[in-house]
PDB file of C-alpha atoms in Angstrom:
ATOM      1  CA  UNK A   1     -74.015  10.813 149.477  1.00 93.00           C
ATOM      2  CA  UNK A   2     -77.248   9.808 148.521  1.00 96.00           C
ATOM      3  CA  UNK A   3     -78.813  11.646 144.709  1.00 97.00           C
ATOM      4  CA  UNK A   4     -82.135  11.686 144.568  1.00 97.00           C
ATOM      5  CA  UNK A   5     -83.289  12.101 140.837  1.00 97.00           C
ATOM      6  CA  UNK A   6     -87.600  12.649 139.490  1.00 97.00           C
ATOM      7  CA  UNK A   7     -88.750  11.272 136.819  1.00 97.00           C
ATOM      8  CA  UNK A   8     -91.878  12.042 134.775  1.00 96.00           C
ATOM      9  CA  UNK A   9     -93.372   9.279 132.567  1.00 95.00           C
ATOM     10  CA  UNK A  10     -94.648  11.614 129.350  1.00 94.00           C
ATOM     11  CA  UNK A  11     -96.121  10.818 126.012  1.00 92.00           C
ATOM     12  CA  UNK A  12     -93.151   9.902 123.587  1.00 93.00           C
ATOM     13  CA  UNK A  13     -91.573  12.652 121.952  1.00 90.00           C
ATOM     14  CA  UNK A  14     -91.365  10.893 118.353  1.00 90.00           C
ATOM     15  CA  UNK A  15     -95.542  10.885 118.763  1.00 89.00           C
ATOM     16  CA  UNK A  16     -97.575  13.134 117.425  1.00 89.00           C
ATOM     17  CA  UNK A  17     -99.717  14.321 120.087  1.00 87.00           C
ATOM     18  CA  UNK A  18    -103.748  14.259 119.578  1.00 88.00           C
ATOM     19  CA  UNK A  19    -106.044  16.358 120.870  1.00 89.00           C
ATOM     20  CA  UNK A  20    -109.333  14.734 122.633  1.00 89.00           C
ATOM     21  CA  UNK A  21    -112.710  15.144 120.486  1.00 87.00           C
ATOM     22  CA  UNK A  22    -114.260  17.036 123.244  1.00 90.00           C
ATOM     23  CA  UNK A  23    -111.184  19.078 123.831  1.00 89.00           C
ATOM     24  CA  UNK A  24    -110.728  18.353 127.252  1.00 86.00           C
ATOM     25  CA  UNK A  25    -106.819  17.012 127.386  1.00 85.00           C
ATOM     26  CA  UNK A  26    -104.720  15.238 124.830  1.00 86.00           C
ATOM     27  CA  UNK A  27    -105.370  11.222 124.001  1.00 87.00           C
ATOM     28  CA  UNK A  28    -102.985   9.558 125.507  1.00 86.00           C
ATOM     29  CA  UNK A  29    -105.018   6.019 125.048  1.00 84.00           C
ATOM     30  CA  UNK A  30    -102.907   3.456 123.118  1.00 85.00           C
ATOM     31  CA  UNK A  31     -99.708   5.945 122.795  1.00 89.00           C
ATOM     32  CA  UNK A  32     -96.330   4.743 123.420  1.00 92.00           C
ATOM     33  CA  UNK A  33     -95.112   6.565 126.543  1.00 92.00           C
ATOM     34  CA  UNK A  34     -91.564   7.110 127.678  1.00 94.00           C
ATOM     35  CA  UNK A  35     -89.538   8.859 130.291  1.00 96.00           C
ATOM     36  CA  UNK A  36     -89.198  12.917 129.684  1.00 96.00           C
ATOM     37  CA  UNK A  37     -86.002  13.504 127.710  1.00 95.00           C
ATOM     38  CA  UNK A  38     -84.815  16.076 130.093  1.00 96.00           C
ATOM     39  CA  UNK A  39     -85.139  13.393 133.275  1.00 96.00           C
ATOM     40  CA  UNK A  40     -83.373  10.382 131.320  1.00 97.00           C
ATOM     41  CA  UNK A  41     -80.356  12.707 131.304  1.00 97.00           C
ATOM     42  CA  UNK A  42     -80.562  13.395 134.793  1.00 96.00           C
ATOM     43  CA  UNK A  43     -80.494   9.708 135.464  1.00 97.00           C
ATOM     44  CA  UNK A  44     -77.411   9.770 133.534  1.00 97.00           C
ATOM     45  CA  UNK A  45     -75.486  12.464 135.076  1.00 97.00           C
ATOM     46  CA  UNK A  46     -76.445  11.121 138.490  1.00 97.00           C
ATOM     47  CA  UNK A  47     -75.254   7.810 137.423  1.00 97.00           C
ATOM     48  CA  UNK A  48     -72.393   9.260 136.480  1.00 97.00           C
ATOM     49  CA  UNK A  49     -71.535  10.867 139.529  1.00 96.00           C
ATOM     50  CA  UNK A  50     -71.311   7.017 141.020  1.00 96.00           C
ATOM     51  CA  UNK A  51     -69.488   5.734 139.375  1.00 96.00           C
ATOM     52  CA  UNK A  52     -66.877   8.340 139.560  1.00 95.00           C
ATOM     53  CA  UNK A  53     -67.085   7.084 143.606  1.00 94.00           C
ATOM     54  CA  UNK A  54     -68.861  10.825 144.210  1.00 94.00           C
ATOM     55  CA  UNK A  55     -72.191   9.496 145.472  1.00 94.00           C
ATOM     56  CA  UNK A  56     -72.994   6.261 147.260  1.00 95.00           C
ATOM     57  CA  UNK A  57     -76.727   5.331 145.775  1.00 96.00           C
ATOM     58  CA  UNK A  58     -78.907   6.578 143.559  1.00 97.00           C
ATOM     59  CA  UNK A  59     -82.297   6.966 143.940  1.00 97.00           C
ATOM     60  CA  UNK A  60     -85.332   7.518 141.134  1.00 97.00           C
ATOM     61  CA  UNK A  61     -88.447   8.651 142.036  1.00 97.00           C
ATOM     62  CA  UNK A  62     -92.005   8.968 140.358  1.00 97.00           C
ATOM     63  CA  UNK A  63     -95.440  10.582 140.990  1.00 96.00           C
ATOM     64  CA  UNK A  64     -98.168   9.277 139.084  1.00 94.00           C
ATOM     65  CA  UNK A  65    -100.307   6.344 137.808  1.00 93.00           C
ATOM     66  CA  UNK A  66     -99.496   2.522 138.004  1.00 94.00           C
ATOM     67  CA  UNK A  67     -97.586   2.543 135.256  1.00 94.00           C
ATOM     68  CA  UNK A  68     -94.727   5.041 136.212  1.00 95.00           C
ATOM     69  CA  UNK A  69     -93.675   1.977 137.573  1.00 96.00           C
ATOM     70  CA  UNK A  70     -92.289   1.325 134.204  1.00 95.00           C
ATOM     71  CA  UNK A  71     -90.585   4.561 133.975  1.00 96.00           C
ATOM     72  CA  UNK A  72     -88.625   3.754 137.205  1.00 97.00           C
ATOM     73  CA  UNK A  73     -87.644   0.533 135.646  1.00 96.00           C
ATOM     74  CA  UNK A  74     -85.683   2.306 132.909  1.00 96.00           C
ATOM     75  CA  UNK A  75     -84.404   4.568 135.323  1.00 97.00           C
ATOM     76  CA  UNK A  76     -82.942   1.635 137.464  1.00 97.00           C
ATOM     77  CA  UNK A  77     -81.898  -0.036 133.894  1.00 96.00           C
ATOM     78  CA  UNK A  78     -79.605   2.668 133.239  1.00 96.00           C
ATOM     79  CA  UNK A  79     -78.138   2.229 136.937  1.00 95.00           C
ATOM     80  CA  UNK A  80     -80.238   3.975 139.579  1.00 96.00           C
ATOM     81  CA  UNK A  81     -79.981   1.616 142.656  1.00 96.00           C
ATOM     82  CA  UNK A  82     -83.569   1.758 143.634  1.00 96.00           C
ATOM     83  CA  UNK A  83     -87.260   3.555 143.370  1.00 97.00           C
ATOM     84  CA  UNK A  84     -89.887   5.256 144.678  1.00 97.00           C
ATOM     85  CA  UNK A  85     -93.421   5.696 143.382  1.00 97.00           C
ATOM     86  CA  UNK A  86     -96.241   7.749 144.475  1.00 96.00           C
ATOM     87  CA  UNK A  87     -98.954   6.831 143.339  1.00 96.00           C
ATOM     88  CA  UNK A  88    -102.132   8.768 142.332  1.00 93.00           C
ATOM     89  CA  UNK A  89    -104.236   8.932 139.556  1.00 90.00           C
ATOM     90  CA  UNK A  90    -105.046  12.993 139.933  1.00 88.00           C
ATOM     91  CA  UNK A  91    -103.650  15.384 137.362  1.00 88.00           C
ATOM     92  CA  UNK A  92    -100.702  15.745 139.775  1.00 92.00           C
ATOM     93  CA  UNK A  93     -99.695  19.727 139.126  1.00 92.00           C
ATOM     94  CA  UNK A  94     -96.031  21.240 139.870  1.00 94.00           C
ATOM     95  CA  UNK A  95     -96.788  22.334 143.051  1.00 94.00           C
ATOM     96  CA  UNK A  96     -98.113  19.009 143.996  1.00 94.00           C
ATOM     97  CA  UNK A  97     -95.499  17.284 143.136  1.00 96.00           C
ATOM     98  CA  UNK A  98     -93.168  19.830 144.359  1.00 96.00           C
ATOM     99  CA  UNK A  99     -94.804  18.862 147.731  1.00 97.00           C
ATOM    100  CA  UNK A 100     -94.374  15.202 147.348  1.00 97.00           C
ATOM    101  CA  UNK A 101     -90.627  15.416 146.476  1.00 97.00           C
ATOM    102  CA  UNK A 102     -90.465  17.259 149.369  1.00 97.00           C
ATOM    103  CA  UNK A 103     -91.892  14.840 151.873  1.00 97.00           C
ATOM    104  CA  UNK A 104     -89.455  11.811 150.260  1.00 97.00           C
ATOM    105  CA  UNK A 105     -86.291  14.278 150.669  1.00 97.00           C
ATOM    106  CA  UNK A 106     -87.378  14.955 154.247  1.00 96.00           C
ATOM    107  CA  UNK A 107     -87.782  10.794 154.547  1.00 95.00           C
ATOM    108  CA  UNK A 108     -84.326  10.262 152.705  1.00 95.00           C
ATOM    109  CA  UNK A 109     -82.353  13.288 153.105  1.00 95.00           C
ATOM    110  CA  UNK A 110     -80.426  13.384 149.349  1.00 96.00           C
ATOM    111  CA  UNK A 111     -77.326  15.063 149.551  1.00 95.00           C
ATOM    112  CA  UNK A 112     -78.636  16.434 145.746  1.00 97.00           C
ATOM    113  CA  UNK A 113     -81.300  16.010 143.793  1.00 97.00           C
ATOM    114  CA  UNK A 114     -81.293  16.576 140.302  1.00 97.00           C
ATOM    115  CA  UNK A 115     -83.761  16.262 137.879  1.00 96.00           C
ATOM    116  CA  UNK A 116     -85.334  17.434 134.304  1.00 95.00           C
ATOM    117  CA  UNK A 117     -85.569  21.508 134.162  1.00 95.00           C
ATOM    118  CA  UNK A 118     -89.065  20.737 132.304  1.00 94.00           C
ATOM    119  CA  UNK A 119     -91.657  18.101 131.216  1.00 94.00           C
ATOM    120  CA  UNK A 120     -92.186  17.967 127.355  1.00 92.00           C
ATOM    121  CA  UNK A 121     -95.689  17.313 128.499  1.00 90.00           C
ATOM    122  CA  UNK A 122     -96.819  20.719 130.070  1.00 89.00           C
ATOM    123  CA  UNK A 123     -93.378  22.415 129.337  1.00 91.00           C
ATOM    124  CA  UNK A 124     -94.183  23.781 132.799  1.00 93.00           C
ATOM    125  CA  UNK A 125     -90.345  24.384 134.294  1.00 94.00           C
ATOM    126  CA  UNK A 126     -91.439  25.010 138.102  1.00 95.00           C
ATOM    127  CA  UNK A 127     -91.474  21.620 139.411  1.00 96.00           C
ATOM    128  CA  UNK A 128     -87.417  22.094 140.526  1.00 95.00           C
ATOM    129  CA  UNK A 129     -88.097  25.659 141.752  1.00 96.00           C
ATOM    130  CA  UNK A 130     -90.603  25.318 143.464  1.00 97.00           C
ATOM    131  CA  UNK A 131     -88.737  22.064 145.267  1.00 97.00           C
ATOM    132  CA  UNK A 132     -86.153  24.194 146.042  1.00 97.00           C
ATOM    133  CA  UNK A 133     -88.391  26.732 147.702  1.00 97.00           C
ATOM    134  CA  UNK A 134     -90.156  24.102 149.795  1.00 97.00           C
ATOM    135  CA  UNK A 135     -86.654  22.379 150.716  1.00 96.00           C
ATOM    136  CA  UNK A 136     -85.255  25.671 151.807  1.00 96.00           C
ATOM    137  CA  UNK A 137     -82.233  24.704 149.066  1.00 96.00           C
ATOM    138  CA  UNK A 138     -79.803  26.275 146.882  1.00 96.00           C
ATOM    139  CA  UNK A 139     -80.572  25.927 143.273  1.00 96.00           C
ATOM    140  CA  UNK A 140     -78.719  25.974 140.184  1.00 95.00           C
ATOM    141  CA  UNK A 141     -80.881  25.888 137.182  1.00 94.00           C
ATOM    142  CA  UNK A 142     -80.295  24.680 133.100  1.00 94.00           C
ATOM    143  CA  UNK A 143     -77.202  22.778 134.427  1.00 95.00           C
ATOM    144  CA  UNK A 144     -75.025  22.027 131.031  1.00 95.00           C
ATOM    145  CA  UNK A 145     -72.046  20.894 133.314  1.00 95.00           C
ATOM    146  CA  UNK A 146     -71.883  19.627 137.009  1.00 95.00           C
ATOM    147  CA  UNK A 147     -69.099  19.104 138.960  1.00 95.00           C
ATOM    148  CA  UNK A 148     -69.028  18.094 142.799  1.00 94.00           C
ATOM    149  CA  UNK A 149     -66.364  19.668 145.122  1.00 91.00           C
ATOM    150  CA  UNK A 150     -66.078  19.128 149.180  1.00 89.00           C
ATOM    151  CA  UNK A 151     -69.421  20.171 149.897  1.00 91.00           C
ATOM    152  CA  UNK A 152     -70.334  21.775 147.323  1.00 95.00           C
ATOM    153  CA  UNK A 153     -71.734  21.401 143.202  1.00 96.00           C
ATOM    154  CA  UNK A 154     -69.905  23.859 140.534  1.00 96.00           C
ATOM    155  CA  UNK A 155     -73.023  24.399 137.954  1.00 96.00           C
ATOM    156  CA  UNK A 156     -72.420  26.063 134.459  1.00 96.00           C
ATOM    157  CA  UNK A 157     -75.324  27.216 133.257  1.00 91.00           C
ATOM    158  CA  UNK A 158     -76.677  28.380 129.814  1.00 85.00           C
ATOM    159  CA  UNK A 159     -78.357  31.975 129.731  1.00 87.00           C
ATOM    160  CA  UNK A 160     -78.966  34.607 126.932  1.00 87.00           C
ATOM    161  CA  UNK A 161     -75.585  36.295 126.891  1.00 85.00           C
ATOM    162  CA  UNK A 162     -73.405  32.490 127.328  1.00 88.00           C
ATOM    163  CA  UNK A 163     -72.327  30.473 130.200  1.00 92.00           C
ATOM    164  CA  UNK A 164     -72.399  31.137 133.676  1.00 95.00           C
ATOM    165  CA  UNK A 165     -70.942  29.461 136.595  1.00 95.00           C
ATOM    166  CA  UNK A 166     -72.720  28.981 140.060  1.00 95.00           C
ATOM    167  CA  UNK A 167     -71.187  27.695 143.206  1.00 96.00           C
ATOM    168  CA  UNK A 168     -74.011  26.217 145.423  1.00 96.00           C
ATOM    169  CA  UNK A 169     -73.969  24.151 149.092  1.00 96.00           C
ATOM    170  CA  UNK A 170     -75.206  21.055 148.729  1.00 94.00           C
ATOM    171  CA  UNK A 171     -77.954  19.713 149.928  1.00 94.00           C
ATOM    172  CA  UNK A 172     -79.037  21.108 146.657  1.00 96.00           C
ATOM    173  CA  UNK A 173     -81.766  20.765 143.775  1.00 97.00           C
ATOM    174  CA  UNK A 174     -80.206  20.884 140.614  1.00 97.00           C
ATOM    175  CA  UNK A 175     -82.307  21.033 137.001  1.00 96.00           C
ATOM    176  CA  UNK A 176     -80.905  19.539 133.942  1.00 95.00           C
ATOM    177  CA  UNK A 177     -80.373  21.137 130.018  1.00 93.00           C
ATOM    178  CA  UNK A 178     -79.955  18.791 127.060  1.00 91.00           C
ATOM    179  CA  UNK A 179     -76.441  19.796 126.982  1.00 90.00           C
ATOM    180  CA  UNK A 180     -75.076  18.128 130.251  1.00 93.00           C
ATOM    181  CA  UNK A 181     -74.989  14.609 128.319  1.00 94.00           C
ATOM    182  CA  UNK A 182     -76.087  12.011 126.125  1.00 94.00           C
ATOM    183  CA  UNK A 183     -77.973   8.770 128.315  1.00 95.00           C
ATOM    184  CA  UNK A 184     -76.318   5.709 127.596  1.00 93.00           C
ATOM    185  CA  UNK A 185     -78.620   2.731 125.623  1.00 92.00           C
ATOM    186  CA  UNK A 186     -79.853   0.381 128.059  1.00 92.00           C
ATOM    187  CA  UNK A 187     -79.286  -3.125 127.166  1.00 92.00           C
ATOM    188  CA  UNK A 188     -81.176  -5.742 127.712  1.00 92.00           C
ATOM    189  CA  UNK A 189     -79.109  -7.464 130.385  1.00 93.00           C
ATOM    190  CA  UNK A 190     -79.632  -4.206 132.330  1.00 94.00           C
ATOM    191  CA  UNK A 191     -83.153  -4.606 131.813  1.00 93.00           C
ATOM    192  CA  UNK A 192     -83.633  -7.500 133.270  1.00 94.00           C
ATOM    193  CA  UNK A 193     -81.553  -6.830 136.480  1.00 93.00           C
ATOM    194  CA  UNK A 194     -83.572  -3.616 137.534  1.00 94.00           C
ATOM    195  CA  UNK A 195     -86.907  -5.866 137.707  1.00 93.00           C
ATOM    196  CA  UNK A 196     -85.171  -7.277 140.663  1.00 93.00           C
ATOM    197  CA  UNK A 197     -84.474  -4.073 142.362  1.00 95.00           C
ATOM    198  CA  UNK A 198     -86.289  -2.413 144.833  1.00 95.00           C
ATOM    199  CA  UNK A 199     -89.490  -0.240 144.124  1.00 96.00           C
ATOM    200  CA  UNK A 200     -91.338   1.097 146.764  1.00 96.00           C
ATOM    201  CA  UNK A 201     -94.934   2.526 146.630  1.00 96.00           C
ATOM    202  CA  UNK A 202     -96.407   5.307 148.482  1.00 95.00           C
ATOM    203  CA  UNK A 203     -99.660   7.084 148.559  1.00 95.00           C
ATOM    204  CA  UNK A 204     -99.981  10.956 148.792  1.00 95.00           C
ATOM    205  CA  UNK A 205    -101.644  10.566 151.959  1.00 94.00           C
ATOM    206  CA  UNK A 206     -98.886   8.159 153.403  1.00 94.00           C
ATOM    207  CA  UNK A 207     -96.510  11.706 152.908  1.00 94.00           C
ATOM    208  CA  UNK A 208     -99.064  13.637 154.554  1.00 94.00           C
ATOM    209  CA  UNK A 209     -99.350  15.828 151.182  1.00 93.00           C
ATOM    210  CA  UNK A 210    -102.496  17.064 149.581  1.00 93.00           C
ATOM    211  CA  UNK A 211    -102.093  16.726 145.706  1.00 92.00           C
ATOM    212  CA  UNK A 212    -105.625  17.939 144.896  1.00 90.00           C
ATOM    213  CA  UNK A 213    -105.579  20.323 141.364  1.00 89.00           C
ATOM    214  CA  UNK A 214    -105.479  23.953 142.322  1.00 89.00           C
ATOM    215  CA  UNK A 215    -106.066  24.763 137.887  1.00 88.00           C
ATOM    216  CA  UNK A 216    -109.014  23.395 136.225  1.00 88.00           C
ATOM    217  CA  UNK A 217    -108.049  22.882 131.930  1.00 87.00           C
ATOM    218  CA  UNK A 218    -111.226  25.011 130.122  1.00 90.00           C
ATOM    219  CA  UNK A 219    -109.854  23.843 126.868  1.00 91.00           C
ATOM    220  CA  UNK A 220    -107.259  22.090 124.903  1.00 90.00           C
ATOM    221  CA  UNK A 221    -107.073  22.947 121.268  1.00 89.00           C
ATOM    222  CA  UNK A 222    -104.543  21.963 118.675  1.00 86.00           C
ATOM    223  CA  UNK A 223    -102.183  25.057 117.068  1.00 84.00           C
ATOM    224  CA  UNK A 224    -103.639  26.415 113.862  1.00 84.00           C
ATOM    225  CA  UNK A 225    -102.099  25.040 111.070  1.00 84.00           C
ATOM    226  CA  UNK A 226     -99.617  27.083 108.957  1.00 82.00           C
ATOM    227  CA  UNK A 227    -100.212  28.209 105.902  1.00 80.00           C
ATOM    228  CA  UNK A 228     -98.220  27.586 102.161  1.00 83.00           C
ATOM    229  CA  UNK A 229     -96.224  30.506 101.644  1.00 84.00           C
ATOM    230  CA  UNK A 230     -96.003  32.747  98.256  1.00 86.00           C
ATOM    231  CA  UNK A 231     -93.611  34.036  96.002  1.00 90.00           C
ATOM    232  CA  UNK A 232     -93.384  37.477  94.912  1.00 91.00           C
ATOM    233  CA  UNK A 233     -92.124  38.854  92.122  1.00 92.00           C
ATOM    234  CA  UNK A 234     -90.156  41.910  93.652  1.00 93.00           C
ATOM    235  CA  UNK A 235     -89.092  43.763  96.751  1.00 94.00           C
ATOM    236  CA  UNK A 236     -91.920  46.240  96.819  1.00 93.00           C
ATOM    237  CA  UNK A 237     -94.267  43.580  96.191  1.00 93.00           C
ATOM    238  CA  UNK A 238     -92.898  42.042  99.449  1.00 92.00           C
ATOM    239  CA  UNK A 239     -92.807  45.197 101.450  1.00 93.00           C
ATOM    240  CA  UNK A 240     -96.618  46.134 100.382  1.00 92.00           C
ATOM    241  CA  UNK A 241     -97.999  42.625 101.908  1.00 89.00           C
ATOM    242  CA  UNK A 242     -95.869  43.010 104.888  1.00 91.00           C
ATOM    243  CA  UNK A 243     -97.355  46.177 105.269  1.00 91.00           C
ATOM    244  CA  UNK A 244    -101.047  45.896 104.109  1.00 90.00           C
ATOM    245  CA  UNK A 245    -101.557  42.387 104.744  1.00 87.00           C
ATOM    246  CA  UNK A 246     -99.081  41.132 107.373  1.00 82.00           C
ATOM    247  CA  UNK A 247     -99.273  44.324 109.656  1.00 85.00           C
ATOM    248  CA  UNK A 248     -96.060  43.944 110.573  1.00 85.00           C
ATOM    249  CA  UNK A 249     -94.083  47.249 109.105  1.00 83.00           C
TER     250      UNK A 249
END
């Protein structure tokens, strides 16, 4: 069984993220970028699911500018067998990539795909969904656990009230919670090896998918900043602001 597994090259999560002077996106211009959190452990799991002798390759796949090429290194560092980029420089949106994961699971028909449940990016959290609408697939969503029966992937999931277990036929699209495991560190050895693996480069076009923006960004403007709190000197000094000041009694 072939696992198919996205991944989104994203602005580093230790950065600080700066908003452009003219408020039209955030700088990303000399900022260490990395590979979402929430797809590195999807890697991982996948991975995982190898080497336990449950799936027979592993394959990592990117939309996005040149350099997601980098991103699929890592991806093969920490043991997919091979890659797939798409490459465009539009401000690829969920549906659009939606679309284009579509087109490669027609082309290599995964027996699961699993992949981030969000971006850290655009926090979006459609990307999988919508796949799964596209695909015509089962979906489990927030996986914190996945096992693999005959046939079939046992998901527990994390909702308000707990846990809950879902039983869904694979083919299948599968979206990852922090939970479901901590990536291994790629080494340096490993490194090395995935330059030598294969990474294949499509266009949009080459799919037969149009990735042009259906949302135009007005305006991209930075939280406001907090301010200090205060100290006061009794309860109905506190229950007075709250209610004069605050608005919130």
């Amino acid at each position: 069984m072939k696992i198919m597994v996205p991944v989104k090259r994203v602005v580093d999560y230790n950065v600080k993220v700066r908003v452009k002077s003219d408020q039209t996106g955030v700088d990303i211009a000399n900022v260490k970028m990395s590979m979402n959190p929430f797809d590195e452990i999807a890697v991982e799991e996948a991975v995982r699911l190898k080497e336990k002798g449950q799936a027979t390759e592993v394959i990592a796949v990117s939309c996005g500018v040149t350099q997601c090429q980098e991103t699929l290194r890592v991806a093969m560092a920490i043991g997919a067998d091979r890659a797939i980029l798409v490459e465009s420089n539009e401000d690829l949106q969920p549906l659009g990539v939606a679309k284009l994961l579509k087109a490669l699971m027609d082309k290599e028909q995964p027996g699961l795909v699993i992949m981030g449940k969000q971006a850290i990016d655009d926090d979006a959290n459609q990307t999988g969904q919508m796949l799964a609408a596209l695909a015509d697939a089962p979906q489990a969503t927030f996986a914190s656990r996945l096992e693999l029966e005959e046939g079939v992937a046992k998901v527990t999931r994390e909702v308000d009230g707990g846990l809950e277990t879902v039983r869904v036929r694979l083919p299948a699209v599968v979206t990852t919670d922090l939970r479901l495991n901590e990536p291994r560190y790629v080494t340096l050895p490993n490194i090395m090896k995935a330059k030598k693996k294969q990474l294949e480069v499509f266009k949009p076009e080459e799919l037969g998918v149009d990735v042009t923006p259906r949302l135009k960004t007005l305006k991209v403007t930075e939280p406001p900043k907090r301010g200090a709190g205060i100290k006061v000197p009794d309860v109905a000094t506190l229950v007075s602001k709250l209610k004069n000041e605050a608005k919130v009694i």
